[in-house]
Coordinates of N, CA and C in Angstrom, one line a residue:
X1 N 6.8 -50.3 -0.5 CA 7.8 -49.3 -0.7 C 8.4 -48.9 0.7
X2 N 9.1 -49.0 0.8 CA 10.3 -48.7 1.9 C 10.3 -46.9 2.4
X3 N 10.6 -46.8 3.4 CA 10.7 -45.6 3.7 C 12.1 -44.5 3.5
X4 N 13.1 -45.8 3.8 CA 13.9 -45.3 3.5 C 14.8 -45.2 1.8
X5 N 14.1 -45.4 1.1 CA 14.2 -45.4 0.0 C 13.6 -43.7 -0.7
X6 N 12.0 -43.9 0.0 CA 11.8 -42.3 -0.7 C 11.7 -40.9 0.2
X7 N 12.3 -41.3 1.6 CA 11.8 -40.6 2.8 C 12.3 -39.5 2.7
X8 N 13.7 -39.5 2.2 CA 14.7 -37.9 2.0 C 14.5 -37.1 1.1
X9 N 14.2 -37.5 0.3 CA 13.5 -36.6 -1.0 C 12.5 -35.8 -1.5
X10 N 11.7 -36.0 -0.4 CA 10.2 -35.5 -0.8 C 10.0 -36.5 -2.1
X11 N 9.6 -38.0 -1.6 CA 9.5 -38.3 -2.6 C 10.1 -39.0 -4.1
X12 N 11.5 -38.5 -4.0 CA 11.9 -38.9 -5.0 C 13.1 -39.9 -4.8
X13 N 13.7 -40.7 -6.1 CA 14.7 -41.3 -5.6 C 15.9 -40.8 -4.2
X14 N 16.4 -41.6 -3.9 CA 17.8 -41.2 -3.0 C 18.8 -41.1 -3.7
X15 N 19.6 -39.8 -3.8 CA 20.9 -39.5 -5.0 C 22.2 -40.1 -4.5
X16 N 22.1 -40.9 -3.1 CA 23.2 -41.0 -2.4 C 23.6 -42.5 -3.3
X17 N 22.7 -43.1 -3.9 CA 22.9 -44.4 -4.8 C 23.6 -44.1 -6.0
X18 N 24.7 -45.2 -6.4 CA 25.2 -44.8 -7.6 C 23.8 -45.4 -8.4
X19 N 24.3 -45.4 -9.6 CA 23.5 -45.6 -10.5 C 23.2 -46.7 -11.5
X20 N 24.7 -47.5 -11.2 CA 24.0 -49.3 -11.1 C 23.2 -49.9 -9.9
X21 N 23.0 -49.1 -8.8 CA 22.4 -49.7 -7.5 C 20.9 -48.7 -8.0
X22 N 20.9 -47.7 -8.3 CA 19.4 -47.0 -8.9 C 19.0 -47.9 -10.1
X23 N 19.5 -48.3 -11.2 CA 19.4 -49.4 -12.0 C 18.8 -50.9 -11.4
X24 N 19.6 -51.2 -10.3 CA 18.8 -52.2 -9.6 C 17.5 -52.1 -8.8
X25 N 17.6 -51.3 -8.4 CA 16.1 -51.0 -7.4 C 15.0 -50.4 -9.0
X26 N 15.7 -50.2 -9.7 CA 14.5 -50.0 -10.9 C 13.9 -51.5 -11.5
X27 N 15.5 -51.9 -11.7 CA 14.6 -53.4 -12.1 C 13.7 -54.2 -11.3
X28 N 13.9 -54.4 -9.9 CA 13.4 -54.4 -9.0 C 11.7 -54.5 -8.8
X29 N 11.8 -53.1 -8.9 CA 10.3 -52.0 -8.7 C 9.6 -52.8 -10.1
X30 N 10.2 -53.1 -10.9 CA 9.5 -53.5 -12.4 C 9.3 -55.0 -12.6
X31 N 9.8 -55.6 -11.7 CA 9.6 -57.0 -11.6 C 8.1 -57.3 -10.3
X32 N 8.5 -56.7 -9.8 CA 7.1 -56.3 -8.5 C 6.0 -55.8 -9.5
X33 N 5.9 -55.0 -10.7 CA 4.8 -54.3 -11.2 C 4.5 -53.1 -10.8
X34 N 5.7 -52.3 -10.1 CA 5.3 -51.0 -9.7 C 6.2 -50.3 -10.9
X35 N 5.4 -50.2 -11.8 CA 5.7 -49.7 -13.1 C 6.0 -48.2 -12.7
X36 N 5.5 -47.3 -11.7 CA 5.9 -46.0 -11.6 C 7.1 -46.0 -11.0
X37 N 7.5 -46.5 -10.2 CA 8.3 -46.9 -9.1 C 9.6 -47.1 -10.2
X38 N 9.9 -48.0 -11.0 CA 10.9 -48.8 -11.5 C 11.3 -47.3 -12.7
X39 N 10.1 -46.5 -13.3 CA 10.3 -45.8 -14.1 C 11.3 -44.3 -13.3
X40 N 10.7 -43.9 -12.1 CA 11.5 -43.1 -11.5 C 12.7 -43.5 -11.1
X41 N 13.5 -45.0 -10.8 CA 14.7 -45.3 -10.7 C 15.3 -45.5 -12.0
X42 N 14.9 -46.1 -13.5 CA 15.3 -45.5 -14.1 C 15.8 -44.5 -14.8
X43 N 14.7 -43.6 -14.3 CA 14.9 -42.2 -15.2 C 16.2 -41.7 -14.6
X44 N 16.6 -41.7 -13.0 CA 17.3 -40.8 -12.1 C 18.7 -42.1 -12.5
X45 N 19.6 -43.3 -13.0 CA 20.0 -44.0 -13.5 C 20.4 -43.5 -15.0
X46 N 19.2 -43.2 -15.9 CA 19.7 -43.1 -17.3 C 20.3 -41.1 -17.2
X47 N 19.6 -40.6 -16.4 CA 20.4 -39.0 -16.4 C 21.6 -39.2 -15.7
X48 N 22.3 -40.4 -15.4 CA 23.7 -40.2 -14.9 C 24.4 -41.0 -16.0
X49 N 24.0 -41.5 -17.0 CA 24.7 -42.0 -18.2 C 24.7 -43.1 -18.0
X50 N 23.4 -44.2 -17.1 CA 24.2 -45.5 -17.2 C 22.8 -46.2 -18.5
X51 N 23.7 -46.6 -19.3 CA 23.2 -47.2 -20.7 C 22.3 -48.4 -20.3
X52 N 22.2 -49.2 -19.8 CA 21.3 -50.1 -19.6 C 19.8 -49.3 -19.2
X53 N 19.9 -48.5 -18.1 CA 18.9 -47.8 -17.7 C 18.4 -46.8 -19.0
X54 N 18.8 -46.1 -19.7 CA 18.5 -46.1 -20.8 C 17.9 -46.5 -22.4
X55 N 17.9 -47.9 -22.7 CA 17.5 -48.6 -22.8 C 16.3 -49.0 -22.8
X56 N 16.3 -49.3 -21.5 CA 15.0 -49.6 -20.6 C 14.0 -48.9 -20.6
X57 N 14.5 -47.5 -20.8 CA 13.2 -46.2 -21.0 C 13.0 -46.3 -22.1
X58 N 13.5 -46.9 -23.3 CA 13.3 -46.3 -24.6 C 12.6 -47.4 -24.9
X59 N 12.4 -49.1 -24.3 CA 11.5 -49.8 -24.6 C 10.8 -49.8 -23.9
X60 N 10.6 -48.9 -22.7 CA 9.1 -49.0 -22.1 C 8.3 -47.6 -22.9
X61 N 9.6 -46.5 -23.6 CA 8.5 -45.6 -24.5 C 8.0 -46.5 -25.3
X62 N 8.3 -47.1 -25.9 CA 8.0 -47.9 -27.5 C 6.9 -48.8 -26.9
X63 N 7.0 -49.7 -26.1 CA 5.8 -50.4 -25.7 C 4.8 -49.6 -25.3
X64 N 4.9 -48.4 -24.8 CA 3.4 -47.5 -24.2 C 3.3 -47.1 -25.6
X65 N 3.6 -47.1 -26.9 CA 3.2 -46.1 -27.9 C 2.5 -47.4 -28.7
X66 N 3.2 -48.6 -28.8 CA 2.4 -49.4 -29.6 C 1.7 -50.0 -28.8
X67 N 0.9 -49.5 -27.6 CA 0.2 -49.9 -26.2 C -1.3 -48.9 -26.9
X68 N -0.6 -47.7 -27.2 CA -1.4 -47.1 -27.5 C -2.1 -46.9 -28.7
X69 N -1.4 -47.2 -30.0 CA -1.7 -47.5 -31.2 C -2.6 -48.6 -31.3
X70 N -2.6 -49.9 -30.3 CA -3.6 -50.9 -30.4 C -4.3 -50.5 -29.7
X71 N -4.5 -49.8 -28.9 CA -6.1 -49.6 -28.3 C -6.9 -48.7 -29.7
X72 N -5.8 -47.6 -30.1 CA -6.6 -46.9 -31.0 C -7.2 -47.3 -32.3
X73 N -6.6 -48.5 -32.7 CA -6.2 -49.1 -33.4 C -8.1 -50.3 -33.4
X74 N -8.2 -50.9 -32.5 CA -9.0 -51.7 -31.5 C -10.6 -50.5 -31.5
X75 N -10.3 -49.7 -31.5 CA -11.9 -48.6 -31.5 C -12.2 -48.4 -33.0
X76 N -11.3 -48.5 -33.4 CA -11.6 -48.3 -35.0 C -12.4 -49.2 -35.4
X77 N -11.3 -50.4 -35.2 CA -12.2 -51.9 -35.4 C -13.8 -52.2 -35.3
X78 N -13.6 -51.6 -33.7 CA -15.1 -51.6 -32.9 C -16.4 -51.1 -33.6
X79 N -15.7 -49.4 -34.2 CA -16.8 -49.4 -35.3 C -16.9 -49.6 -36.2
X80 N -16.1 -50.5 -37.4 CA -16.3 -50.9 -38.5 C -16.6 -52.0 -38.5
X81 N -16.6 -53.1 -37.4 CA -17.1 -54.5 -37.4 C -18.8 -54.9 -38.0
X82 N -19.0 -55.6 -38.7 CA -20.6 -55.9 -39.0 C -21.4 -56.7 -38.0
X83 N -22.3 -55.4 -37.5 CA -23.4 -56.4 -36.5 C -23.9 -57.4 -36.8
X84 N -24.1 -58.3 -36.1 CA -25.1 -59.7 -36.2 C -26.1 -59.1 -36.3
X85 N -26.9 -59.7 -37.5 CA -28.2 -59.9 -38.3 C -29.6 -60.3 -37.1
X86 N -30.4 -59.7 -36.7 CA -31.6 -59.7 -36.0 C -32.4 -60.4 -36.3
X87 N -32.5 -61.2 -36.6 CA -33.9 -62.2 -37.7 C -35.4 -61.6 -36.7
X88 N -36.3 -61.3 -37.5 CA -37.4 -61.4 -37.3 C -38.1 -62.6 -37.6
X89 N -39.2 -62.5 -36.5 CA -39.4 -64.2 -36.9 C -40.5 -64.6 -38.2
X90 N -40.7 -63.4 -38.5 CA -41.7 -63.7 -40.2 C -40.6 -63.6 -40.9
X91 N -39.3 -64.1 -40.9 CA -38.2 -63.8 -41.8 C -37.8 -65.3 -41.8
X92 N -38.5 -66.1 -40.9 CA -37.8 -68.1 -40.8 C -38.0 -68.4 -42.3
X93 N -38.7 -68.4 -42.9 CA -39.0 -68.8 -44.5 C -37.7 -68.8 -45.3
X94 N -36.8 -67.7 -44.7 CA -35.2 -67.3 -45.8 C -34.2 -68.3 -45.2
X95 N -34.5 -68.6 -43.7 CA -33.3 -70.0 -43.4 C -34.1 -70.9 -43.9
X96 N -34.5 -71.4 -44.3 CA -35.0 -72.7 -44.8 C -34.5 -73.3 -45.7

């Protein structure tokens, strides 16, 4: 991350970018895997009205929600699965 990117803001985007160039530095940040990074340029992008950047938040909500539904989803499972059977060994007579 660049300095000059978050150095004026305490942190936060730079307003001095329109907001197809905040759009780009989001896509950017999200192709790198700086998922927080890419989310703060698009947020500061989709509150100036630009619709692609908007979009983009509303399928990275939808993927964190059904992100989240499969893990909860995944524990459920975990406890309803049937343990494997333990054989004791005075029990070889029943595989036979």
């Amino acid at each position: 991350m660049e300095l000059s990117e978050f150095g004026k803001n305490n942190g936060q985007p730079d307003d001095d970018l329109t907001p197809e160039e905040q759009y780009a530095k989001g896509l950017e940040k999200d192709k790198a895997g700086d998922s927080r990074g890419a989310l703060a340029w698009f947020e500061k992008a989709a509150a100036q009205g630009h619709v692609a950047a908007q979009e983009h938040l509303d399928d990275m909500q939808k993927y964190k929600m059904t992100q989240s539904r499969y893990d909860e989803l995944q524990k459920e499972l975990d406890c309803c699965r049937p343990q494997p059977m333990v054989w004791a060994a005075g029990n070889a007579d029943i595989l036979a």
